[in-house]
């Protein structure tokens, strides 16, 4: 499979482009998906001067056989939010993002949720509203490379 | 005031040193303080292969005069945690960290909480259990430099 290293230098350029895409939506809250979306969320929040940066947890549990379950937890308090951008590194299968959006919309039906990612796959169940480029294969994000 | 740019390259080295300090404590949970501790928390969680990376929000509100209030919210569910490392970029005045620790210990008296930061000031109300170096002045973290 094709493998791509996603560097800090490229990331800095992409943050700028992603910020410009998101700005017209004027979100009051940024919601980063842990762990993958945390560094992106941090940088975006600084760039957009947004202090309402929250996170949500998703952990995949590989079950014995083929089944896989995703656990969504630590949903933040969004009572004061109206426009929320859910932030993740990549819309891959899109299963986690789909589950997260379903749970968020159920809990907060009046909030306008949008999705921002760096990468997307055309086969993803959720296509991000704001995104930079198609992932042609495996992405090695700079925060995932073991620096030790 | 002395000003120091804290680069991504130095950060990668410090992550390694901080990880080695933390490892003997064997934390089951990493708790990053938003926004400042998010990138550090993300990298540490990957380096330590820890998927239990949660966050907590602290926002300073400057009041009209001299008084300043800190609001702590989105405390995650730590029911299954026993050893938690609270992660922030710097122990500066230490007021936020002190407030966070007080609230966490009140809510979870049986959890062993430790604090990890990249920088500390000797005058901080909270001295981190794990930390890298003294901040002699203002630190410009690479995630705080406007990349745009």
Short mmCIF file of C-alpha atoms in Angstrom, two decimals:
data_model
loop_
_atom_site.label_atom_id
_atom_site.label_comp_id
_atom_site.label_asym_id
_atom_site.label_seq_id
_atom_site.Cartn_x
_atom_site.Cartn_y
_atom_site.Cartn_z
CA UNK A 1 0.00 0.00 0.00
CA UNK A 2 1.12 3.52 -0.75
CA UNK A 3 2.58 5.23 2.31
CA UNK A 4 2.92 8.94 2.85
CA UNK A 5 4.77 10.84 5.57
CA UNK A 6 2.81 13.86 6.67
CA UNK A 7 5.34 16.38 7.99
CA UNK A 8 5.09 19.28 10.40
CA UNK A 9 6.07 21.68 7.59
CA UNK A 10 3.17 20.58 5.33
CA UNK A 11 0.85 20.65 8.34
CA UNK A 12 1.59 24.36 8.93
CA UNK A 13 0.50 25.15 5.37
CA UNK A 14 -2.59 22.98 5.61
CA UNK A 15 -3.66 24.62 8.89
CA UNK A 16 -3.80 27.91 7.04
CA UNK A 17 -5.91 26.49 4.20
CA UNK A 18 -8.23 24.65 6.58
CA UNK A 19 -8.69 27.75 8.71
CA UNK A 20 -9.71 29.75 5.63
CA UNK A 21 -12.27 27.10 4.67
CA UNK A 22 -13.78 27.02 8.15
CA UNK A 23 -13.89 30.76 8.82
CA UNK A 24 -17.10 31.60 6.89
CA UNK A 25 -18.96 29.07 9.08
CA UNK A 26 -17.89 31.12 12.10
CA UNK A 27 -17.90 28.29 14.66
CA UNK A 28 -18.17 29.13 18.34
CA UNK A 29 -16.75 25.75 19.38
CA UNK A 30 -14.04 23.41 18.11
CA UNK A 31 -14.41 19.76 19.09
CA UNK A 32 -11.34 17.61 18.50
CA UNK A 33 -11.62 13.82 18.36
CA UNK A 34 -9.02 12.15 20.60
CA UNK A 35 -6.46 11.11 19.95
CA UNK A 36 -6.06 11.78 16.20
CA UNK A 37 -7.54 15.27 16.10
CA UNK A 38 -5.82 16.78 19.14
CA UNK A 39 -2.74 18.41 17.62
CA UNK A 40 -4.81 19.67 14.68
CA UNK A 41 -7.45 20.99 17.06
CA UNK A 42 -4.83 22.75 19.17
CA UNK A 43 -3.23 24.50 16.20
CA UNK A 44 -6.59 25.41 14.63
CA UNK A 45 -7.86 26.87 17.90
CA UNK A 46 -4.78 29.07 18.19
CA UNK A 47 -4.97 30.12 14.53
CA UNK A 48 -8.69 30.91 14.83
CA UNK A 49 -8.27 32.54 18.25
CA UNK A 50 -10.92 30.21 19.62
CA UNK A 51 -10.66 29.27 23.30
CA UNK A 52 -13.68 26.94 23.20
CA UNK A 53 -11.62 23.91 22.24
CA UNK A 54 -13.16 20.74 23.61
CA UNK A 55 -12.48 17.07 22.94
CA UNK A 56 -14.40 13.84 22.64
CA UNK A 57 -13.02 10.34 23.06
CA UNK A 58 -13.36 7.49 20.64
CA UNK A 59 -11.64 4.19 21.21
CA UNK A 60 -11.83 1.22 18.89
CA UNK A 61 -11.95 -2.15 20.55
CA UNK A 62 -10.98 -5.05 18.36
CA UNK A 63 -13.19 -7.94 19.32
CA UNK A 64 -12.16 -11.55 19.02
CA UNK A 65 -13.37 -12.16 15.51
CA UNK A 66 -14.35 -9.79 12.77
CA UNK A 67 -16.54 -7.48 14.76
CA UNK A 68 -15.19 -4.16 15.85
CA UNK A 69 -16.85 -1.78 18.25
CA UNK A 70 -16.27 1.91 18.74
CA UNK A 71 -16.80 3.48 22.12
CA UNK A 72 -17.64 7.20 22.23
CA UNK A 73 -17.33 8.93 25.61
CA UNK A 74 -16.51 12.14 27.45
CA UNK A 75 -18.97 14.13 25.36
CA UNK A 76 -18.35 17.74 26.47
CA UNK A 77 -20.99 20.19 27.62
CA UNK A 78 -22.17 22.01 24.48
CA UNK A 79 -25.15 23.79 26.01
CA UNK A 80 -23.83 27.21 25.01
CA UNK A 81 -22.68 26.19 21.52
CA UNK A 82 -24.49 26.89 18.26
CA UNK A 83 -21.97 26.10 15.54
CA UNK A 84 -19.49 23.32 16.24
CA UNK A 85 -16.69 21.97 14.07
CA UNK A 86 -15.77 18.34 14.77
CA UNK A 87 -12.06 17.96 14.05
CA UNK A 88 -10.19 14.78 13.16
CA UNK A 89 -7.02 13.96 11.26
CA UNK A 90 -8.66 11.81 8.59
CA UNK A 91 -12.06 10.65 7.39
CA UNK A 92 -10.99 7.09 6.64
CA UNK A 93 -13.81 4.56 6.89
CA UNK A 94 -15.83 7.40 8.44
CA UNK A 95 -17.42 4.99 10.94
CA UNK A 96 -16.17 6.82 14.02
CA UNK A 97 -17.14 10.23 12.67
CA UNK A 98 -20.57 8.91 11.73
CA UNK A 99 -21.12 7.52 15.23
CA UNK A 100 -19.87 10.71 16.85
CA UNK A 101 -22.16 12.89 14.70
CA UNK A 102 -25.14 10.64 15.42
CA UNK A 103 -24.59 10.85 19.18
CA UNK A 104 -23.90 14.58 19.14
CA UNK A 105 -27.01 15.37 17.06
CA UNK A 106 -29.13 13.18 19.31
CA UNK A 107 -27.92 15.03 22.41
CA UNK A 108 -27.82 18.50 20.83
CA UNK A 109 -30.41 18.61 18.02
CA UNK A 110 -30.27 22.41 17.72
CA UNK A 111 -26.53 22.67 17.12
CA UNK A 112 -25.15 22.99 13.60
CA UNK A 113 -22.31 20.45 13.36
CA UNK A 114 -19.70 20.48 10.61
CA UNK A 115 -16.69 18.22 10.12
CA UNK A 116 -13.10 19.26 9.37
CA UNK A 117 -10.25 16.87 8.57
CA UNK A 118 -6.85 17.10 6.92
CA UNK A 119 -7.41 14.01 4.77
CA UNK A 120 -10.42 12.22 3.39
CA UNK A 121 -11.08 9.01 1.51
CA UNK A 122 -13.80 9.07 -1.16
CA UNK A 123 -15.17 5.87 0.36
CA UNK A 124 -15.67 7.44 3.80
CA UNK A 125 -19.20 7.23 5.22
CA UNK A 126 -18.86 10.87 6.23
CA UNK A 127 -17.48 13.40 3.78
CA UNK A 128 -15.97 16.35 5.68
CA UNK A 129 -17.38 19.82 5.10
CA UNK A 130 -13.84 21.20 5.29
CA UNK A 131 -10.85 19.16 4.19
CA UNK A 132 -7.53 19.44 2.39
CA UNK A 133 -6.66 16.38 0.37
CA UNK A 134 -7.48 12.81 -0.55
CA UNK A 135 -5.57 10.06 1.23
CA UNK A 136 -4.27 7.68 -1.42
CA UNK A 137 -2.99 5.17 1.11
CA UNK A 138 -1.60 5.05 4.61
CA UNK A 139 -0.68 8.39 6.21
CA UNK A 140 2.14 8.56 8.77
CA UNK A 141 1.25 11.72 10.66
CA UNK A 142 4.24 13.45 12.27
CA UNK A 143 2.63 13.06 15.69
CA UNK A 144 2.33 9.31 15.18
CA UNK A 145 5.95 8.68 14.38
CA UNK A 146 7.62 7.39 17.53
CA UNK A 147 10.13 10.14 18.25
CA UNK A 148 12.18 7.99 20.58
CA UNK B 1 11.67 40.15 29.51
CA UNK B 2 13.69 37.27 28.17
CA UNK B 3 11.88 35.51 25.33
CA UNK B 4 12.49 32.00 24.11
CA UNK B 5 11.19 30.22 21.03
CA UNK B 6 10.35 26.62 21.81
CA UNK B 7 10.74 24.69 18.56
CA UNK B 8 9.26 21.44 17.29
CA UNK B 9 12.76 19.96 17.11
CA UNK B 10 13.50 20.62 20.79
CA UNK B 11 10.01 19.37 21.67
CA UNK B 12 10.73 15.97 20.09
CA UNK B 13 13.76 15.55 22.35
CA UNK B 14 11.89 16.74 25.44
CA UNK B 15 9.04 14.31 24.80
CA UNK B 16 11.54 11.47 25.06
CA UNK B 17 12.95 12.79 28.36
CA UNK B 18 9.51 13.46 29.81
CA UNK B 19 8.29 10.02 28.82
CA UNK B 20 11.24 8.42 30.62
CA UNK B 21 10.49 10.39 33.77
CA UNK B 22 6.82 9.44 33.74
CA UNK B 23 7.21 5.74 32.89
CA UNK B 24 8.03 4.43 36.41
CA UNK B 25 4.73 5.92 37.65
CA UNK B 26 2.96 3.73 35.09
CA UNK B 27 -0.10 5.95 34.58
CA UNK B 28 -3.29 4.42 33.21
CA UNK B 29 -4.63 7.80 32.13
CA UNK B 30 -3.19 10.98 30.63
CA UNK B 31 -5.17 14.15 31.22
CA UNK B 32 -4.17 17.12 29.09
CA UNK B 33 -5.16 20.66 30.08
CA UNK B 34 -6.74 22.54 27.14
CA UNK B 35 -5.53 24.33 25.28
CA UNK B 36 -1.85 24.49 26.31
CA UNK B 37 -1.34 20.79 27.06
CA UNK B 38 -3.05 19.28 24.03
CA UNK B 39 -0.19 18.85 21.58
CA UNK B 40 2.08 17.63 24.39
CA UNK B 41 -0.61 15.22 25.57
CA UNK B 42 -1.12 13.90 22.05
CA UNK B 43 2.59 13.22 21.49
CA UNK B 44 3.07 11.73 24.97
CA UNK B 45 0.08 9.42 24.54
CA UNK B 46 1.48 8.12 21.26
CA UNK B 47 4.99 7.74 22.71
CA UNK B 48 3.65 5.92 25.79
CA UNK B 49 1.15 3.88 23.76
CA UNK B 50 -1.61 5.11 26.01
CA UNK B 51 -5.07 5.43 24.48
CA UNK B 52 -6.66 6.83 27.63
CA UNK B 53 -5.91 10.41 26.71
CA UNK B 54 -8.55 12.74 28.12
CA UNK B 55 -8.71 16.52 28.44
CA UNK B 56 -9.96 19.11 30.87
CA UNK B 57 -10.82 22.72 30.10
CA UNK B 58 -9.53 25.76 31.88
CA UNK B 59 -10.32 29.24 30.71
CA UNK B 60 -9.09 32.41 32.35
CA UNK B 61 -11.50 35.27 32.43
CA UNK B 62 -9.96 38.67 32.98
CA UNK B 63 -12.34 40.63 35.11
CA UNK B 64 -12.63 44.38 35.01
CA UNK B 65 -10.06 45.21 37.64
CA UNK B 66 -7.31 43.16 39.13
CA UNK B 67 -9.27 40.04 39.89
CA UNK B 68 -8.92 37.09 37.61
CA UNK B 69 -11.05 33.98 37.66
CA UNK B 70 -10.32 30.58 36.28
CA UNK B 71 -13.11 28.34 35.12
CA UNK B 72 -12.50 24.57 35.14
CA UNK B 73 -14.96 22.43 33.21
CA UNK B 74 -15.46 19.28 31.15
CA UNK B 75 -13.91 17.11 33.84
CA UNK B 76 -13.72 13.67 32.19
CA UNK B 77 -15.00 10.44 33.65
CA UNK B 78 -12.09 8.95 35.62
CA UNK B 79 -14.03 6.18 37.37
CA UNK B 80 -11.74 3.49 35.95
CA UNK B 81 -8.49 5.40 36.51
CA UNK B 82 -6.00 4.83 39.32
CA UNK B 83 -2.89 6.74 38.29
CA UNK B 84 -3.42 9.92 36.28
CA UNK B 85 -0.86 12.35 34.88
CA UNK B 86 -2.16 15.90 34.43
CA UNK B 87 -0.33 17.41 31.46
CA UNK B 88 0.27 21.08 30.71
CA UNK B 89 2.86 23.05 28.78
CA UNK B 90 4.11 25.12 31.72
CA UNK B 91 3.69 25.52 35.46
CA UNK B 92 3.76 29.31 35.43
CA UNK B 93 1.89 30.89 38.33
CA UNK B 94 0.55 27.39 39.00
CA UNK B 95 -2.89 28.76 39.86
CA UNK B 96 -4.72 26.82 37.17
CA UNK B 97 -2.92 23.59 37.99
CA UNK B 98 -3.64 24.06 41.69
CA UNK B 99 -7.33 24.59 41.02
CA UNK B 100 -7.49 21.62 38.67
CA UNK B 101 -5.78 19.33 41.20
CA UNK B 102 -8.07 20.51 43.99
CA UNK B 103 -11.19 19.79 41.95
CA UNK B 104 -9.91 16.46 40.68
CA UNK B 105 -8.91 15.24 44.16
CA UNK B 106 -12.25 16.34 45.54
CA UNK B 107 -14.11 14.38 42.90
CA UNK B 108 -11.73 11.40 42.80
CA UNK B 109 -10.06 11.09 46.24
CA UNK B 110 -8.73 7.58 45.54
CA UNK B 111 -6.83 8.46 42.37
CA UNK B 112 -3.09 9.17 42.49
CA UNK B 113 -2.58 12.38 40.49
CA UNK B 114 0.81 13.57 39.26
CA UNK B 115 1.66 16.60 37.14
CA UNK B 116 3.87 16.72 34.04
CA UNK B 117 4.93 19.90 32.24
CA UNK B 118 7.66 20.90 29.80
CA UNK B 119 8.56 24.06 31.72
CA UNK B 120 8.28 25.18 35.31
CA UNK B 121 8.88 28.38 37.23
CA UNK B 122 10.34 28.07 40.75
CA UNK B 123 7.63 30.47 41.94
CA UNK B 124 4.79 28.22 40.72
CA UNK B 125 2.24 27.20 43.37
CA UNK B 126 2.43 23.68 41.99
CA UNK B 127 5.81 22.09 41.28
CA UNK B 128 5.40 19.38 38.63
CA UNK B 129 6.38 15.81 39.50
CA UNK B 130 7.80 15.43 36.00
CA UNK B 131 9.27 18.36 34.11
CA UNK B 132 12.11 19.33 31.80
CA UNK B 133 13.41 22.83 32.40
CA UNK B 134 12.98 26.13 34.13
CA UNK B 135 11.31 28.93 32.20
CA UNK B 136 13.51 32.01 32.53
CA UNK B 137 11.02 34.28 30.79
CA UNK B 138 8.32 34.13 28.18
CA UNK B 139 8.08 30.93 26.11
CA UNK B 140 6.80 31.08 22.53
CA UNK B 141 5.65 27.51 21.99
CA UNK B 142 5.72 26.41 18.36
CA UNK B 143 1.98 25.72 18.50
CA UNK B 144 1.31 29.28 19.63
CA UNK B 145 3.13 31.00 16.81
CA UNK B 146 0.51 32.11 14.32
CA UNK B 147 1.46 30.04 11.28
CA UNK B 148 -0.56 32.20 8.93
#
